[in-house]
Amino acid sequence: MKAMTWLWSSTMSACLIASVANGAAPAANPFAQPSTLPFQAPRFDLITDKDYQPALEAGMVEQAAEIARIANNPAAPTFDNTIVAIERSGRMLDRATSAFFGVVQANTNPTLDKVQEIESPKLSQHSDSIYLNPKLFARVQAIYAKRDSLRLTPEQRQLVEVYHAGFIRAGAQLSGADQTKLRALNTQLTTLETAFQQKLLAAAKAGALVVDDKAKLAGLDEGAIAAAAKDATERKLAGKYVLPLQNTTQQPALQSLADRETREALFKQSWTRAEKGDANDTRATIREIAYLRAQKAALLGFPTWADYVLQDQMAKTPQAAKAFMTQLVPALAAEQKAEVAELQSTIAAGGENFTLKPWDWDRYSERVRKAKYDLDENEVKPYLELHTVLEKGVFFAANQLYGLTFKRRTDIPVYQPDVMVYTVYDKDGSEMGLMYFDYFKRDNKSGGAWMSNFVGQSYLLKTKPVVYNVANFTKPAAGQPALISFDDATTMFHEFGHALHGLFASQTYPTLSGTNTARDWVEFPSQFNEHWALDPKVLANYAKDYRTGAAMPQALVDKIKKAAKFNQGYALGEVVEAATLDMDWHSLPASASRQDVDAFEKKALDTMGLDTANVPPRYRSSYFLHIWSNGYSAGYYAYLWTQMLEHASYHWFMDHGGLTRENGQRFRDLILSRGHTQDYGTMFRAFYGKDPDIGPMLEEHGLPTGK
């Protein structure tokens, strides 16, 4: 996933000014001036936990003054003195928020959690203050009204239209009384979303399965058992073993654990992690978030929150998104039924007598996969050493497609010792930007994988991109190689696809730059980039035995490729279910009462037309971080929508020669470098030649296309 881009507008109040006045002097703060490091990379060698809050608050005050000057300018509004001036404002705040929210997601602590708790509502109020400023909106409105006569470039015209739409969506046309209501709703929602994130992080940590007996871990390899023992020691549980939870419903260890009781315990810890009735229980929080979002949508003139969110997406309406997902259900339902029957037969064939449950799925589907394709993940891992996958796989593919090269550097300070940094060079050898990679799981890191920027690209601001990728792979014991699964390798390619979208940004204005795009567009480049993990030329370059350097045998490569379409009733089904659950939550009208979370979820799952009993959603309501805190509300369908785009695009590549510099340059020119400078449908048609169709997506998943 791509992390949220934390861009805030400004506000100012007496209490805020007093807070800043009583904090660290701005001049002494590491965020007070642009960093002197290459590419203005954050000064993590100087930044301490106590620097963030004063910088955030001083940044808000600074930008508030800038916005006031723009709004009160006696000169007639022009593109430069209004739109460009807004784009230039808030530089200190941008530096502070970019670093703070990057670190708080990846390496938080109680101090930073408290800062987020305090500052997030202020930042929400701060954003309201700019978008609900009547004088400022009047200036934007005046420019929008005469945009046809201003001789604007296409990018400038798009920027005017994006700003105008942003003001309208933020409530600029509401009455004063309704704007007051909106400000209160925004503050409440920001507070609740922050609370959800913090509760969930704590719930995931507390929900880790503690195992007393090593025998209960039978089936795990020695490295995994050693990591479980290490996790237990770090939690002061010497002599025990800890299996930490990842963010999804299913857990990696379920595939290997031989003891069914342990599997069930691990699954249930995952399924109920945030439903323990304790301080970390998220249900009351999400019930309120869903209710308040519906109220906000109604205030802004939309039937539901989903209607509000999708207005500026490629899909345009929740009806279009739902219709798209509905097309997937018949093929998926049939595939799920067939897979359940096959797994139940496998259980019986092994002499066992029990009914398949979700905690059995990964173990027995792995047996089926081994039987069908003779593929063992443990056979694959020795060929996938993390650093080799990165440099000889991810980087190599980027070189073959786009001509990029990379150089590791150790002179750039990082926020955690495991983080790696590289300079990225363009095809002509010029410096393009900086990349950070933070791959290993920590208890103080949010689950999942994501990308964002510490510094965004902008010709106006003369900045080049500083991008980071974050994941949650198991860190090896000291002295051991970092061996990963093929799924993990695919995740690396995915997140680097987001990075390419940020690195290739070529915009004048930061608002339109890089990955500042719709949710159902931003996942397109990342999912497209996954395809190169299995490209023969790329795979041969990185899939080598870490012990001998021997290439992965072709027979094993063939097994991986054949197995790629295996288990799609589950793999695709869990995502469709989660996306539908998200859309159901956010299709509630304002007239609906606050929902009983358990009852709402059960009804939603029961009416999807899919086997949700055996194939539970990838995320349950109570731990669905994407939609309650990470900006994907009514937007999780985007992962599926963009699969339609990326599979169609990959088929185009294969029809035109595959992995070539010419094809890469075309994709860079027409997709990756465009940011939000055009309508998304227009961009896609320019590359693909027509509107997207669902056939290539179904084909890639091994599902019937209806042809």
XYZ file of C-alpha atoms in Angstrom:
707
model
C 0.000 0.000 0.000
C 0.946 3.580 -0.358
C 1.002 5.454 2.937
C -1.017 8.575 3.333
C 0.598 11.761 2.142
C 0.410 14.118 5.084
C -0.268 17.517 3.559
C -1.866 20.051 5.855
C -3.158 23.568 5.534
C -3.024 26.244 8.198
C -4.807 27.761 11.155
C -3.824 29.902 14.097
C -5.226 30.508 17.556
C -4.157 32.217 20.738
C -3.540 28.902 22.478
C -1.476 27.680 19.526
C 0.653 30.812 19.518
C 1.193 30.450 23.239
C 2.138 26.823 22.833
C 4.756 27.687 20.238
C 6.036 30.594 22.256
C 6.583 28.280 25.193
C 8.266 25.578 23.078
C 11.695 25.322 21.523
C 12.823 28.366 19.579
C 12.085 27.745 15.896
C 15.612 28.763 14.886
C 17.068 25.954 17.008
C 14.673 23.362 15.666
C 15.940 20.917 12.997
C 12.835 21.654 10.911
C 13.166 25.440 11.014
C 15.144 25.542 7.767
C 15.485 23.142 4.844
C 17.875 20.323 5.607
C 21.429 20.782 4.375
C 21.719 17.072 3.594
C 21.585 15.869 -0.022
C 18.064 16.211 -1.461
C 17.007 17.966 1.780
C 16.740 14.569 3.489
C 15.552 14.813 7.118
C 18.260 15.424 9.698
C 17.580 12.281 11.711
C 21.025 12.761 13.262
C 19.734 15.965 14.879
C 16.003 15.332 15.256
C 14.858 14.158 18.685
C 11.390 13.230 19.898
C 11.018 16.628 21.553
C 11.574 18.490 18.273
C 8.437 17.341 16.456
C 5.719 19.077 18.456
C 7.314 22.552 18.468
C 8.015 22.198 14.740
C 4.451 21.174 13.953
C 3.020 24.055 15.921
C 5.515 26.643 14.696
C 4.894 25.393 11.163
C 1.168 25.937 11.560
C 1.700 29.475 12.829
C 4.106 30.245 9.993
C 1.748 28.972 7.335
C -1.229 30.718 8.933
C 0.548 34.031 8.437
C 1.338 33.134 4.829
C -2.280 32.179 4.133
C -3.537 35.373 5.772
C -1.326 37.455 3.463
C -2.686 35.624 0.422
C -6.321 35.925 1.497
C -6.004 39.615 2.403
C -3.934 40.656 -0.614
C -5.553 43.890 -1.951
C -4.415 43.076 -5.493
C -6.829 41.306 -7.813
C -6.490 37.525 -7.618
C -4.169 35.948 -10.150
C -2.815 32.460 -10.644
C 0.578 33.526 -9.234
C -0.524 35.619 -6.256
C -3.102 33.073 -5.105
C -2.660 29.503 -6.394
C 1.133 29.529 -6.648
C 1.377 31.389 -3.350
C -0.636 28.663 -1.616
C 1.622 26.027 -3.203
C 4.674 27.779 -1.767
C 3.226 28.108 1.728
C 3.759 25.805 4.676
C 7.273 24.616 3.941
C 8.292 24.157 7.581
C 5.061 22.363 8.348
C 5.548 20.080 5.364
C 9.067 19.176 6.515
C 7.818 18.406 10.014
C 4.714 16.424 9.048
C 6.531 14.375 6.406
C 9.176 13.244 8.889
C 6.841 12.907 11.879
C 4.157 10.776 10.272
C 6.772 8.683 8.515
C 8.475 7.878 11.805
C 5.301 7.480 13.864
C 4.119 4.782 11.452
C 7.427 2.964 11.278
C 9.190 3.510 14.618
C 6.852 5.014 17.176
C 7.091 5.253 20.963
C 4.839 6.609 23.735
C 6.220 10.130 23.336
C 5.472 10.242 19.621
C 2.070 8.629 20.162
C 1.217 11.420 22.564
C 2.358 14.070 20.113
C 0.162 12.518 17.440
C -2.771 12.398 19.806
C -2.389 16.099 20.632
C -1.432 17.454 17.232
C -3.694 15.499 14.869
C -6.853 17.406 15.906
C -4.955 20.690 15.619
C -3.795 19.740 12.136
C -7.374 18.940 11.189
C -8.503 22.341 12.449
C -5.532 23.780 10.617
C -6.723 22.271 7.329
C -10.263 23.530 7.930
C -8.967 27.021 8.468
C -7.552 27.275 4.975
C -10.355 25.542 3.097
C -13.069 27.343 5.035
C -11.460 30.778 4.682
C -14.078 32.794 2.741
C -11.641 35.398 1.457
C -9.267 32.771 0.166
C -12.055 30.794 -1.469
C -13.331 33.950 -3.150
C -9.917 34.406 -4.766
C -9.773 30.764 -5.897
C -13.351 31.025 -7.186
C -12.487 34.140 -9.186
C -9.552 32.429 -10.880
C -11.617 29.304 -11.549
C -14.396 31.340 -13.142
C -12.043 32.940 -15.689
C -9.676 29.983 -16.190
C -10.560 29.736 -19.898
C -9.211 33.231 -20.565
C -6.027 33.062 -18.503
C -3.780 31.255 -21.001
C -2.866 28.655 -18.430
C -0.723 25.648 -19.250
C -2.534 22.283 -18.995
C -0.869 21.634 -15.611
C -1.831 25.078 -14.304
C -5.430 24.629 -15.420
C -5.574 21.231 -13.733
C -4.183 22.764 -10.547
C -6.873 25.453 -10.531
C -9.587 22.849 -11.013
C -8.157 20.574 -8.313
C -7.979 23.472 -5.849
C -11.494 24.611 -6.621
C -12.878 21.087 -6.210
C -10.901 20.710 -2.982
C -12.436 23.843 -1.505
C -15.940 22.734 -2.478
C -15.407 19.238 -1.041
C -14.018 20.783 2.146
C -17.195 22.806 2.687
C -16.271 26.247 1.383
C -19.803 26.830 0.119
C -21.523 25.853 3.369
C -23.208 28.405 5.575
C -21.329 29.691 8.582
C -23.350 27.509 10.930
C -22.734 24.412 8.841
C -19.037 25.191 8.613
C -18.946 25.269 12.407
C -20.551 21.828 12.452
C -18.041 20.605 9.865
C -15.062 21.828 11.851
C -16.333 19.963 14.905
C -16.869 16.789 12.879
C -13.379 16.982 11.395
C -11.799 17.382 14.813
C -13.780 14.473 16.215
C -12.903 12.236 13.277
C -9.199 13.022 13.399
C -9.121 12.282 17.126
C -10.957 8.984 16.632
C -8.788 7.921 13.686
C -5.644 8.544 15.715
C -7.127 6.623 18.637
C -7.940 3.712 16.343
C -4.393 3.537 15.010
C -2.896 3.575 18.492
C -5.360 1.052 19.904
C -4.731 -1.304 17.005
C -0.959 -1.139 17.316
C -1.254 -1.972 21.013
C -3.832 -4.684 20.326
C -1.617 -6.359 17.737
C 1.318 -6.362 20.112
C -0.750 -7.709 23.004
C -2.439 -10.242 20.704
C 0.748 -12.125 19.884
C 0.412 -15.824 20.667
C 2.569 -16.961 23.602
C 3.511 -20.645 23.435
C 4.969 -22.458 26.423
C 5.991 -25.712 24.772
C 8.389 -25.848 21.823
C 6.648 -29.028 20.670
C 3.580 -26.926 19.924
C 5.653 -25.172 17.233
C 6.355 -28.346 15.284
C 6.464 -27.606 11.582
C 8.208 -24.253 11.893
C 11.816 -24.208 10.749
C 14.605 -23.576 13.223
C 14.986 -19.978 12.107
C 11.329 -19.236 12.827
C 11.539 -20.969 16.216
C 14.672 -18.991 17.068
C 12.895 -15.765 16.093
C 9.914 -16.757 18.298
C 12.272 -17.387 21.215
C 14.006 -14.050 20.594
C 10.660 -12.225 20.539
C 9.752 -13.867 23.845
C 13.053 -12.862 25.436
C 12.588 -9.269 24.286
C 9.176 -9.285 25.988
C 10.754 -10.693 29.166
C 9.112 -14.092 28.637
C 12.235 -16.202 28.872
C 11.698 -19.868 28.137
C 8.590 -19.196 26.069
C 7.942 -18.531 22.396
C 6.044 -15.620 20.845
C 4.366 -15.570 17.442
C 3.654 -11.869 16.742
C 0.670 -10.888 14.645
C 0.918 -9.364 11.219
C -1.794 -6.973 10.097
C -3.862 -9.448 8.041
C -6.344 -12.089 9.220
C -4.220 -15.050 8.166
C -0.801 -15.404 9.767
C 2.326 -16.789 8.031
C 2.936 -19.504 10.647
C -0.455 -21.108 9.963
C 0.985 -22.679 6.841
C 3.648 -24.586 8.762
C 2.249 -25.292 12.240
C 1.457 -29.004 12.574
C -0.480 -28.736 15.829
C -4.100 -27.878 15.013
C -4.773 -26.496 18.479
C -1.906 -24.036 18.066
C -3.162 -23.036 14.639
C -6.626 -22.370 16.005
C -5.228 -20.354 18.904
C -3.097 -18.225 16.564
C -5.966 -17.610 14.161
C -8.342 -16.632 16.962
C -5.757 -14.282 18.459
C -5.591 -12.630 15.063
C -9.375 -12.604 14.506
C -10.150 -11.115 17.921
C -7.021 -8.995 18.476
C -9.018 -5.766 18.801
C -12.151 -7.282 20.347
C -11.003 -8.204 23.845
C -13.271 -5.769 25.672
C -10.201 -3.957 27.015
C -8.658 -0.545 26.414
C -7.471 -1.705 22.983
C -10.911 -2.806 21.765
C -11.590 -0.743 18.637
C -15.287 -1.458 18.068
C -16.689 1.592 19.848
C -14.194 3.750 17.974
C -15.085 2.491 14.506
C -18.797 2.606 15.235
C -18.410 6.313 15.926
C -16.112 6.924 12.940
C -18.602 5.331 10.539
C -21.478 7.326 12.017
C -19.648 10.670 11.926
C -18.403 10.123 8.378
C -21.999 9.608 7.245
C -22.978 12.852 9.027
C -20.121 14.729 7.357
C -21.068 13.396 3.914
C -24.667 14.518 4.391
C -23.562 17.960 5.533
C -21.546 18.279 2.322
C -24.491 17.177 0.198
C -23.650 13.531 -0.486
C -25.927 10.531 0.159
C -23.138 8.530 1.812
C -19.461 8.748 2.685
C -18.724 6.434 -0.269
C -20.392 8.911 -2.649
C -18.266 11.692 -1.167
C -15.001 9.751 -1.444
C -15.491 8.412 -4.956
C -16.468 11.686 -6.568
C -12.842 12.461 -7.475
C -11.718 8.872 -8.077
C -11.364 7.101 -11.413
C -14.454 4.969 -10.652
C -16.474 8.169 -9.918
C -19.341 6.469 -8.012
C -19.769 3.670 -5.439
C -22.235 2.083 -7.843
C -19.486 1.750 -10.458
C -17.076 0.279 -7.907
C -19.670 -2.194 -6.629
C -20.668 -3.207 -10.150
C -17.020 -3.900 -10.928
C -16.626 -6.109 -7.833
C -19.923 -7.865 -8.515
C -18.491 -9.035 -11.838
C -15.887 -11.011 -9.883
C -18.278 -12.822 -7.550
C -19.635 -15.676 -9.733
C -16.207 -16.911 -10.808
C -14.850 -16.464 -7.290
C -17.734 -18.259 -5.581
C -17.362 -21.250 -7.883
C -13.619 -21.331 -7.332
C -14.004 -21.127 -3.539
C -16.453 -24.037 -3.557
C -14.035 -26.144 -5.598
C -11.097 -25.249 -3.361
C -12.996 -26.127 -0.174
C -13.898 -29.531 -1.592
C -10.299 -30.145 -2.637
C -8.935 -29.196 0.784
C -11.499 -31.347 2.580
C -10.474 -34.303 0.401
C -6.824 -33.618 1.199
C -7.581 -33.678 4.930
C -9.374 -37.020 4.569
C -6.649 -38.476 2.347
C -4.163 -37.777 5.126
C -6.173 -39.907 7.530
C -7.494 -36.933 9.504
C -11.141 -36.453 10.403
C -12.220 -32.859 10.926
C -14.107 -30.179 9.029
C -12.018 -27.517 7.338
C -11.735 -24.237 9.243
C -9.972 -20.998 8.287
C -6.955 -21.854 10.449
C -6.477 -25.041 8.407
C -6.622 -23.399 5.000
C -2.998 -22.341 4.531
C -1.575 -25.638 5.796
C -3.688 -27.867 3.596
C -3.643 -25.599 0.568
C 0.132 -25.835 0.845
C -0.210 -29.623 0.740
C -2.355 -29.361 -2.355
C 0.133 -27.003 -3.933
C 2.992 -29.374 -3.177
C 1.009 -32.274 -4.609
C 0.009 -30.370 -7.740
C 3.157 -28.399 -8.312
C 5.651 -30.052 -5.952
C 6.406 -26.576 -4.608
C 7.758 -26.112 -1.094
C 8.242 -22.541 0.154
C 11.210 -23.698 2.213
C 12.773 -24.893 -1.017
C 12.311 -21.431 -2.502
C 13.615 -19.281 0.362
C 17.355 -20.077 0.000
C 17.175 -18.418 -3.418
C 15.602 -15.245 -2.036
C 18.040 -13.352 0.146
C 16.525 -9.936 0.837
C 19.461 -7.737 -0.159
C 20.038 -9.735 -3.336
C 16.360 -9.514 -4.231
C 16.556 -5.743 -3.769
C 19.753 -5.030 -5.687
C 19.725 -7.795 -8.291
C 15.963 -8.002 -8.711
C 14.053 -4.828 -7.886
C 16.857 -2.503 -8.981
C 17.742 -4.645 -12.007
C 14.183 -4.534 -13.340
C 14.149 -0.749 -12.919
C 17.403 -0.570 -14.859
C 16.141 -2.756 -17.690
C 12.870 -0.841 -18.026
C 13.909 2.699 -17.211
C 17.713 2.853 -17.186
C 17.945 3.624 -13.448
C 21.021 2.835 -11.348
C 21.468 2.837 -7.556
C 24.306 3.436 -5.102
C 24.202 2.484 -1.426
C 25.268 5.241 0.918
C 25.953 5.314 4.631
C 26.375 9.068 5.113
C 22.638 9.769 5.296
C 21.269 9.561 8.859
C 18.299 7.255 9.442
C 15.559 6.970 12.079
C 16.367 3.310 12.884
C 19.608 1.351 12.379
C 18.101 -1.255 10.023
C 17.116 1.383 7.454
C 19.138 1.365 4.199
C 19.579 4.398 1.917
C 20.401 4.602 -1.801
C 20.910 7.406 -4.282
C 18.884 6.850 -7.450
C 20.410 7.898 -10.784
C 18.409 8.519 -13.940
C 19.175 6.991 -17.341
C 21.559 9.868 -18.160
C 23.481 9.446 -14.897
C 21.963 12.484 -13.190
C 20.848 12.266 -9.583
C 17.119 11.620 -9.476
C 16.421 11.242 -5.764
C 16.972 9.291 -2.579
C 15.413 5.979 -1.447
C 15.091 4.572 2.094
C 14.253 0.907 2.752
C 12.959 -0.214 6.170
C 12.064 -3.880 5.805
C 12.080 -5.622 9.201
C 9.155 -6.041 11.585
C 9.180 -4.273 14.960
C 6.595 -4.122 17.703
C 6.523 -0.333 17.363
C 5.867 -0.427 13.612
C 2.418 -0.446 12.013
C 1.570 -3.635 10.162
C 1.745 -4.112 6.416
C 3.920 -2.418 3.823
C 3.832 1.089 2.391
C 5.578 3.900 0.577
C 5.632 7.643 1.030
C 7.883 10.688 0.685
C 10.041 12.578 3.145
C 10.462 15.168 0.373
C 8.172 15.503 -2.633
C 9.236 16.444 -6.149
C 8.432 19.962 -7.388
C 10.074 22.193 -9.979
C 8.430 25.174 -8.288
C 10.082 24.366 -4.967
C 13.252 23.005 -6.605
C 12.975 19.710 -4.712
C 13.721 16.179 -5.809
C 11.993 13.138 -4.314
C 13.127 11.484 -1.103
C 11.069 8.297 -0.973
C 10.792 5.438 1.513
C 9.552 1.841 1.381
C 8.545 0.099 4.608
C 7.628 -3.570 5.173
C 7.317 -6.094 7.991
C 9.566 -9.037 7.112
C 10.968 -11.254 9.859
C 14.425 -10.103 10.873
C 16.925 -12.982 10.919
C 18.962 -13.921 13.937
C 22.396 -12.284 14.102
C 24.730 -13.721 11.477
C 21.935 -15.416 9.555
C 20.830 -14.492 6.022
C 17.584 -12.567 5.554
C 15.676 -15.209 3.609
C 12.196 -14.250 2.460
C 9.234 -15.902 0.760
C 8.305 -15.260 -2.847
C 5.297 -13.316 -1.552
C 7.708 -11.075 0.352
C 9.785 -10.593 -2.787
C 6.622 -9.617 -4.654
C 5.860 -7.094 -1.885
C 9.286 -5.529 -2.464
C 8.516 -5.110 -6.163
C 5.059 -3.736 -5.290
C 6.263 -1.028 -2.935
C 9.049 -0.099 -5.318
C 6.389 0.427 -7.979
C 4.992 3.136 -5.714
C 8.522 4.468 -5.325
C 8.938 4.704 -9.109
C 5.689 6.675 -9.268
C 7.229 9.114 -6.775
C 10.727 9.134 -8.274
C 9.513 9.776 -11.830
C 7.328 12.694 -10.734
C 7.849 15.573 -13.151
C 5.492 18.278 -11.985
C 5.903 21.959 -11.308
C 3.340 22.029 -8.503
C 3.545 19.791 -5.407
C -0.225 19.254 -5.163
C -0.184 17.389 -8.494
C 3.166 15.681 -8.077
C 3.945 11.987 -8.096
C 1.681 9.789 -6.013
C -0.723 12.596 -5.048
C -3.405 10.803 -7.037
C -6.711 9.008 -6.505
C -6.732 5.799 -4.473
C -7.984 3.786 -7.445
C -5.060 5.036 -9.526
C -2.183 5.111 -7.059
C -2.073 1.305 -6.672
C -1.824 0.813 -10.443
C 1.957 1.413 -10.802
C 2.776 -0.669 -7.715
C 0.719 -3.699 -8.716
C 1.995 -3.445 -12.264
C 5.587 -3.574 -11.012
C 4.902 -6.913 -9.284
C 4.900 -8.643 -12.662
C 8.652 -8.203 -13.084
C 9.389 -10.395 -10.055
C 8.638 -13.411 -12.259
C 10.027 -12.090 -15.517
C 12.560 -14.686 -16.751
C 15.384 -12.199 -17.228
C 14.828 -10.510 -13.868
C 14.263 -13.720 -11.888
C 17.433 -15.281 -13.312
C 19.403 -12.266 -12.129
C 18.329 -12.333 -8.471
C 17.028 -15.812 -7.568
C 20.329 -17.396 -6.563
C 21.215 -19.712 -3.704
C 22.756 -17.565 -0.982
C 25.153 -20.401 -0.088
C 26.484 -21.293 -3.531
C 25.372 -18.571 -5.911
C 23.655 -21.194 -8.052
C 20.668 -19.972 -10.031
C 17.229 -21.195 -9.100
C 16.616 -24.367 -11.134
C 14.250 -23.905 -14.043
C 12.072 -26.685 -12.663
C 11.535 -24.672 -9.473
C 10.870 -21.507 -11.493
C 8.237 -23.393 -13.478
C 6.607 -24.559 -10.250
C 6.389 -20.988 -8.943
C 4.827 -19.773 -12.187
C 2.311 -22.601 -12.314
C 1.454 -22.132 -8.649
C 0.931 -18.371 -9.106
C -2.680 -18.974 -10.173
C -3.305 -21.514 -7.427
C -5.626 -20.800 -4.480
C -7.182 -17.751 -6.125
C -10.589 -18.443 -4.607
C -8.949 -17.593 -1.305
C -6.303 -15.056 -2.322
C -8.559 -12.882 -4.440
C -11.677 -13.696 -2.440
C -10.334 -12.339 0.854
C -9.580 -9.007 -0.835
C -12.988 -8.780 -2.535
C -14.624 -9.506 0.824
C -12.612 -6.837 2.625
C -13.323 -4.303 -0.111
C -17.035 -5.087 0.009
C -17.041 -4.817 3.808
C -15.400 -1.402 3.510
C -17.938 -0.235 0.944
C -20.837 -1.522 3.063
C -19.621 0.422 6.109
C -19.286 3.600 4.084
C -22.581 3.239 2.215
C -24.525 3.945 5.411
C -26.677 7.076 5.099
C -26.700 9.776 7.747
C -30.129 8.568 8.843
C -28.701 5.215 9.955
C -28.094 4.775 13.651
C -24.737 3.873 15.158
C -24.147 0.262 14.227
C -23.526 -2.785 16.370
C -20.158 -3.701 14.836
C -20.484 -7.462 15.280
C -24.024 -7.595 13.875
C -23.217 -5.279 10.965
C -20.160 -7.284 9.981
C -21.971 -10.618 10.215
C -24.807 -9.398 7.988
C -22.373 -7.950 5.477
C -20.336 -11.156 5.280
C -23.423 -13.353 5.048
C -24.817 -11.461 2.066
C -21.695 -11.217 -0.113
C -22.377 -14.382 -2.087
C -18.957 -15.738 -1.157
C -17.810 -18.427 1.285
C -16.810 -16.058 4.069
C -16.991 -18.842 6.664
C -14.013 -20.653 5.159
C -12.472 -17.637 3.455
C -12.657 -14.758 5.945
C -11.919 -11.221 4.748
C -8.294 -10.146 4.626
C -9.114 -7.549 7.269
C -11.937 -7.638 9.777
C -13.737 -4.410 10.687
C -11.990 -4.147 14.043
C -8.455 -4.246 12.592
C -9.007 -2.687 9.173
C -6.303 -0.017 9.490
C -6.582 0.998 5.829
C -10.138 2.280 6.122
C -10.312 3.639 9.669
C -6.987 5.465 9.848
C -4.864 5.214 6.685
C -6.996 7.085 4.188
C -8.583 4.179 2.309
C -12.150 4.635 3.573
C -14.529 3.548 0.785
C -11.326 3.004 -1.158
C -10.099 -0.521 -0.477
C -11.740 -1.567 -3.757
C -8.867 0.384 -5.353
C -6.557 -2.624 -4.975
C -8.953 -4.594 -7.183
C -9.759 -1.760 -9.594
C -6.073 -1.135 -10.178
C -5.524 -4.860 -10.755
C -7.809 -4.444 -13.731
C -5.595 -1.586 -14.941
C -2.269 -3.279 -14.288
C -3.165 -6.676 -15.757
C -4.445 -4.974 -18.891
C -1.212 -2.949 -19.068
C 0.960 -6.025 -18.536
C -0.841 -7.760 -21.399
C -0.051 -4.688 -23.507
C 3.636 -5.037 -22.565
C 3.662 -8.729 -23.486
C 2.015 -7.956 -26.823
C 4.711 -5.378 -27.545
C 7.943 -7.145 -26.590
C 7.803 -7.320 -22.782
C 10.725 -6.040 -20.694
C 12.248 -3.414 -22.967
C 13.567 0.093 -22.510
C 11.186 1.324 -25.198
C 8.147 -0.060 -23.376
C 9.441 1.202 -20.039
C 9.939 4.693 -21.435
C 6.393 4.699 -22.819
C 4.988 3.655 -19.435
C 7.122 6.267 -17.691
C 6.087 9.025 -20.105
C 2.364 8.287 -20.165
C 1.709 6.946 -16.649
C 4.514 7.154 -14.081
C 5.612 10.744 -14.716
C 2.162 12.307 -15.029
C 1.125 12.648 -11.379
C -2.387 14.128 -11.261
C -1.938 16.415 -14.240
C -4.695 14.713 -16.273
C -7.964 12.841 -15.916
C -7.139 9.243 -15.016
C -9.271 7.721 -17.759
C -7.559 9.951 -20.301
C -4.121 8.875 -19.074
C -4.978 5.190 -19.186
C -6.470 5.358 -22.677
C -3.394 7.218 -23.937
C -1.273 4.262 -22.852
C -3.601 1.300 -23.441
C -5.521 2.585 -26.423
C -8.978 1.973 -24.926
C -10.859 1.730 -21.625
C -9.763 -1.045 -19.244
C -11.504 -4.412 -19.364
C -11.762 -7.136 -16.745
C -10.739 -10.063 -18.968
C -6.939 -9.874 -18.441
C -7.464 -9.675 -14.662
C -9.586 -12.822 -14.559
C -7.132 -14.569 -16.877
C -4.143 -13.694 -14.691
C -5.967 -15.131 -11.673
C -6.775 -18.339 -13.531
C -10.507 -17.641 -13.388
C -12.962 -18.040 -16.273
C -13.212 -14.888 -18.371
C -16.614 -15.618 -19.863
C -15.217 -15.622 -23.399
